[in-house]
Amino acid sequence: MLPDGPTPGLVLAAPLLLLSVGLVPTAWANAWPGLMARLCGAAAWLAFVSALLAAAAYPFEGTYAWIFYRVELPGGLGALTLGTYVNSVTVIMLMLVAFIGAIVTRYAYNYLDGDPNRGRFNKWLALTLAAILTLIVSGNLLMFALAWIATSLCLHQLLMFYPERPAAVLAAHKKFVASRVGDLSLLVAVVLIGLTLHTLQFDELFRILAAMEGPVPIALEIAALLIVIAAGLKSAQFPFHGWLLQVMEAPTPVSALLHAGIVNAGAFLVIRMSPVMSHSQLAMGALAVMGLFTLALASLVMLTQTNIKVSLAWSTTAQMGFMLLECGLGLYSLAMLHLVAHSLYKAHAFLASGSGVDAFRAPTLPHASPGVGPLRLLLALAGGGLIVLAVGAAFGVTAGHQPAHLAVGTVVVIAVTQLLLQMAGVMRGEDFLRRGLGLSAVVAVAYFTLHALFDAALEGSVLPVQDADGPFQVWLAQAFVGVFLVLLVFQQVLKQAPAFLGDGIYMHLYNGLYIDVYITRLIERIWPGPLPASVTPPAPFAPVTSPGA
């Protein structure tokens, strides 16, 4: 079934190019490692070019669906089809992942030079990218789930690239267990959706659920909750976040691809399944609460870390929580904007982490900046609030909007507050008014402009939340604001007077409240077959530098 319009070849080219490279046998790949690296890089860049051409061919409006092969499933589940589903979400994700894949393969070309298994690495890197891109363009929910599983299995090979490293083995096993639970949750959700709606095609699901009014069948409520579980496990949400902190034993390109691409699949799943999610207030609430709790915990722990990559990993966990919180509030377009920005930033952060160490060690001139007292903090917060309110009013954002929009506006206020506090430490008088306030206004304008653009781009590609102004949404918005204000205060306390918290609290935060220790012990009990004795992580420890020093 091929609709009129542009050919699907541009969309399919991206995963097929990388798949053709990934199917090279491992023995051949290791026999010609340099050629394999060049083939992987060429396929990745051609995939990015095809993604750009697809974005030009398919405007950010309308939906295109193709079916090339169809297999009917028993029990009224619908059908498993090989086809594509293209809307603005597909185009944005296709360009993003293809671009990150091209950058990572180019970085890996030099990074793995001389490694005896360089060819095998590029083989599995190509297969992992092919699986992710297949996930993005899939037009069938069951096909989506199979690509979801394939992505995890291919990534497992990259995480186990150094099997002689016990920490790498532990992290890969923990990721494997969490992924299998998430895979099972997603597959059960697929079955429930198929039995209820008798179709697994994304375009048909959107059409049916967009016309549905009133409460949805209980099977869809359960499916939505299972999607929340699958998304949370894929995005390393509390309490199964520990594996994300321990995959640093894998090569740096793997960390960059994982943190900038694969871990975002949880948010992409929720956005893609918005027709189901938006009908379930229970699932949306669970998603928001999980994201909010993970965000608060990870943000506090991140402030105490001294290892650059570990700090980046905690940052990823916090950002994933923030992203799922946005989805739980029904702000799909903002979550997509966040996903794009975070992916680009985190890919650069990991690939440039070595430069971060050099910058930390570089000599700097001492600078005495005034402390941030309560009055100074309140003045900066009030100034940031006025700037954001003024810019928001110019964009038509008022108190009449849904509570979630107002809550997210608070995050912009806090970001502007931080900027004003930093600028006030180095500027005075007219210079501060001109540059500090001006730069804050630019930040606010950039946020509202990007939000408006993504709102327009995703219109018609996601289904809005049915009860955006309900009491539960209001409560979530208030909790959202409260958590961010507390985080702002804690950040200033940890920066200005860390001894105020006491050595005990600082140490507990540094060790992530020991949550992952219990999860690790559980994994060791349920994992089929003994793990190497050296895999067991050492006991938690306090940071080398005392917070009061």
Coordinates of C-alpha atoms in Angstrom, one line a residue, residues 338-538:
H338 CA 14.8 19.1 25.1
L339 CA 15.7 15.7 23.5
V340 CA 17.4 17.4 20.5
A341 CA 19.3 19.9 22.6
H342 CA 20.4 17.3 25.2
S343 CA 21.5 14.9 22.5
L344 CA 23.7 17.5 20.8
Y345 CA 25.1 18.8 24.0
K346 CA 25.8 15.3 25.6
A347 CA 27.5 14.0 22.4
H348 CA 29.9 16.9 22.5
A349 CA 30.4 16.7 26.2
F350 CA 31.5 13.0 26.1
L351 CA 33.6 13.3 23.0
A352 CA 35.3 16.4 24.5
S353 CA 35.6 15.0 28.1
G354 CA 39.4 14.8 27.8
S355 CA 39.5 18.5 27.0
G356 CA 37.4 19.1 30.1
V357 CA 40.1 17.5 32.2
D358 CA 42.7 19.8 30.6
A359 CA 40.6 22.8 31.2
F360 CA 40.2 21.8 34.9
R361 CA 44.0 21.5 35.3
A362 CA 44.8 24.7 33.5
P363 CA 46.0 27.5 35.7
T364 CA 43.5 30.3 36.3
L365 CA 43.7 33.8 37.9
P366 CA 42.1 33.9 41.3
H367 CA 38.8 35.9 41.3
A368 CA 37.0 36.9 44.4
S369 CA 33.2 36.9 43.7
P370 CA 30.8 38.0 46.4
G371 CA 28.8 35.3 48.1
V372 CA 25.1 34.7 47.2
G373 CA 23.1 35.6 50.2
P374 CA 19.3 35.1 50.6
L375 CA 18.5 38.7 49.6
R376 CA 20.8 38.6 46.6
L377 CA 19.2 35.3 45.5
L378 CA 15.7 36.7 45.9
L379 CA 16.5 39.8 43.9
A380 CA 18.0 37.7 41.1
L381 CA 15.0 35.4 41.2
A382 CA 12.6 38.3 41.0
G383 CA 14.6 39.9 38.2
G384 CA 14.6 36.6 36.2
G385 CA 10.9 36.2 36.8
L386 CA 10.1 39.7 35.4
I387 CA 12.2 39.1 32.3
V388 CA 10.6 35.8 31.6
L389 CA 7.1 37.1 32.2
A390 CA 7.7 40.1 29.9
V391 CA 9.1 37.9 27.1
G392 CA 6.4 35.3 27.6
A393 CA 3.7 37.9 27.4
A394 CA 5.2 39.1 24.1
F395 CA 4.8 35.5 22.8
G396 CA 1.2 35.2 24.0
V397 CA 2.0 33.0 27.0
T398 CA -0.3 34.1 29.9
A399 CA -1.9 32.6 33.0
G400 CA -4.7 31.3 30.9
H401 CA -2.5 28.5 29.5
Q402 CA -2.4 25.1 31.0
P403 CA -0.5 24.9 34.4
A404 CA 2.3 22.8 32.8
H405 CA 3.3 25.8 30.6
L406 CA 3.5 28.0 33.7
A407 CA 5.5 25.4 35.6
V408 CA 8.1 25.1 32.8
G409 CA 8.3 28.9 32.7
T410 CA 9.6 28.6 36.2
V411 CA 12.6 26.6 35.0
V412 CA 13.4 29.4 32.5
V413 CA 13.2 31.8 35.4
I414 CA 15.7 29.8 37.4
A415 CA 18.0 29.5 34.4
V416 CA 17.9 33.3 34.0
T417 CA 18.4 33.7 37.7
Q418 CA 21.6 31.6 37.6
L419 CA 22.8 33.7 34.7
L420 CA 22.1 37.0 36.5
L421 CA 24.0 35.7 39.6
Q422 CA 27.0 34.8 37.6
M423 CA 27.0 38.1 35.7
A424 CA 26.5 40.1 38.9
G425 CA 29.7 38.5 40.3
V426 CA 31.8 40.0 37.5
M427 CA 29.9 43.2 36.4
R428 CA 28.7 46.3 38.0
G429 CA 26.4 49.3 37.2
E430 CA 25.6 50.0 33.6
D431 CA 27.7 47.2 32.3
F432 CA 25.5 44.7 34.3
L433 CA 22.3 46.3 33.2
R434 CA 23.3 46.3 29.5
R435 CA 25.0 43.0 29.2
G436 CA 23.6 40.9 32.1
L437 CA 19.9 41.8 31.6
G438 CA 20.3 41.9 27.8
L439 CA 21.8 38.4 27.7
S440 CA 19.0 37.1 30.0
A441 CA 16.4 38.6 27.7
V442 CA 18.1 36.8 24.8
V443 CA 18.0 33.5 26.6
A444 CA 14.3 33.9 27.3
V445 CA 13.5 34.9 23.7
A446 CA 15.5 31.9 22.4
Y447 CA 13.5 29.6 24.7
F448 CA 10.1 30.9 23.7
T449 CA 11.0 31.0 20.0
L450 CA 12.2 27.4 19.9
H451 CA 9.2 26.2 21.9
A452 CA 6.9 27.9 19.4
L453 CA 8.7 26.4 16.5
F454 CA 8.6 22.9 17.9
D455 CA 4.9 23.4 18.8
A456 CA 4.2 24.2 15.2
A457 CA 6.3 21.4 13.9
L458 CA 4.7 18.7 16.1
E459 CA 1.1 19.9 15.5
G460 CA -0.8 16.9 14.2
S461 CA 2.0 14.4 15.0
V462 CA 1.1 14.0 18.7
L463 CA -2.2 13.7 20.5
P464 CA -2.6 16.4 23.2
V465 CA -3.5 15.4 26.8
Q466 CA -7.2 15.1 27.3
D467 CA -7.4 16.8 30.7
A468 CA -4.6 19.4 30.6
D469 CA -6.2 21.6 33.3
G470 CA -7.2 18.9 35.8
P471 CA -6.4 19.0 39.5
F472 CA -3.7 16.4 39.2
Q473 CA -2.0 18.4 36.5
V474 CA -2.2 21.5 38.8
W475 CA -0.6 19.4 41.6
L476 CA 2.2 18.2 39.4
A477 CA 2.9 21.7 38.2
Q478 CA 3.2 22.9 41.8
A479 CA 5.5 20.0 42.7
F480 CA 7.5 20.8 39.6
V481 CA 8.0 24.4 40.7
G482 CA 8.8 23.5 44.3
V483 CA 11.5 20.9 43.4
F484 CA 13.3 23.3 41.1
L485 CA 13.3 26.1 43.7
V486 CA 14.7 23.6 46.3
L487 CA 17.4 22.5 43.7
L488 CA 18.3 26.2 43.1
V489 CA 18.9 26.8 46.9
F490 CA 20.8 23.5 47.3
Q491 CA 23.0 24.3 44.4
Q492 CA 23.9 27.7 45.9
V493 CA 24.6 26.1 49.3
L494 CA 26.8 23.4 47.8
K495 CA 28.7 26.0 45.8
Q496 CA 29.1 28.6 48.5
A497 CA 29.2 26.6 51.8
P498 CA 29.2 22.9 51.3
A499 CA 30.1 22.3 55.0
F500 CA 26.7 23.6 55.8
L501 CA 25.2 20.2 54.8
G502 CA 27.6 18.3 57.0
D503 CA 30.1 15.6 56.0
G504 CA 27.5 12.8 56.4
I505 CA 24.9 14.3 54.0
Y506 CA 27.6 15.2 51.5
M507 CA 29.0 11.7 51.6
H508 CA 25.6 10.1 51.2
L509 CA 24.8 12.2 48.2
Y510 CA 28.2 11.5 46.7
N511 CA 27.4 7.8 46.8
G512 CA 24.0 8.3 45.3
L513 CA 22.2 7.4 48.6
Y514 CA 23.6 3.8 48.0
I515 CA 20.5 2.8 46.0
D516 CA 22.6 1.1 43.3
V517 CA 24.4 -1.0 45.8
Y518 CA 21.1 -2.9 46.6
I519 CA 20.2 -3.2 42.9
T520 CA 23.6 -4.7 42.2
R521 CA 23.2 -7.3 44.9
L522 CA 19.7 -8.1 43.5
I523 CA 21.2 -8.5 40.0
E524 CA 23.9 -10.9 41.3
R525 CA 21.2 -13.1 42.9
I526 CA 18.9 -13.3 39.8
W527 CA 21.5 -13.4 37.1
P528 CA 21.6 -16.9 35.5
G529 CA 25.1 -18.1 36.2
P530 CA 27.7 -16.7 38.5
L531 CA 29.4 -13.4 37.8
P532 CA 33.2 -13.1 38.2
A533 CA 34.1 -12.5 41.8
S534 CA 36.0 -9.4 40.8
V535 CA 32.9 -7.9 39.3
T536 CA 31.3 -7.1 42.6
P537 CA 31.7 -3.3 43.1
P538 CA 33.7 -2.0 46.0

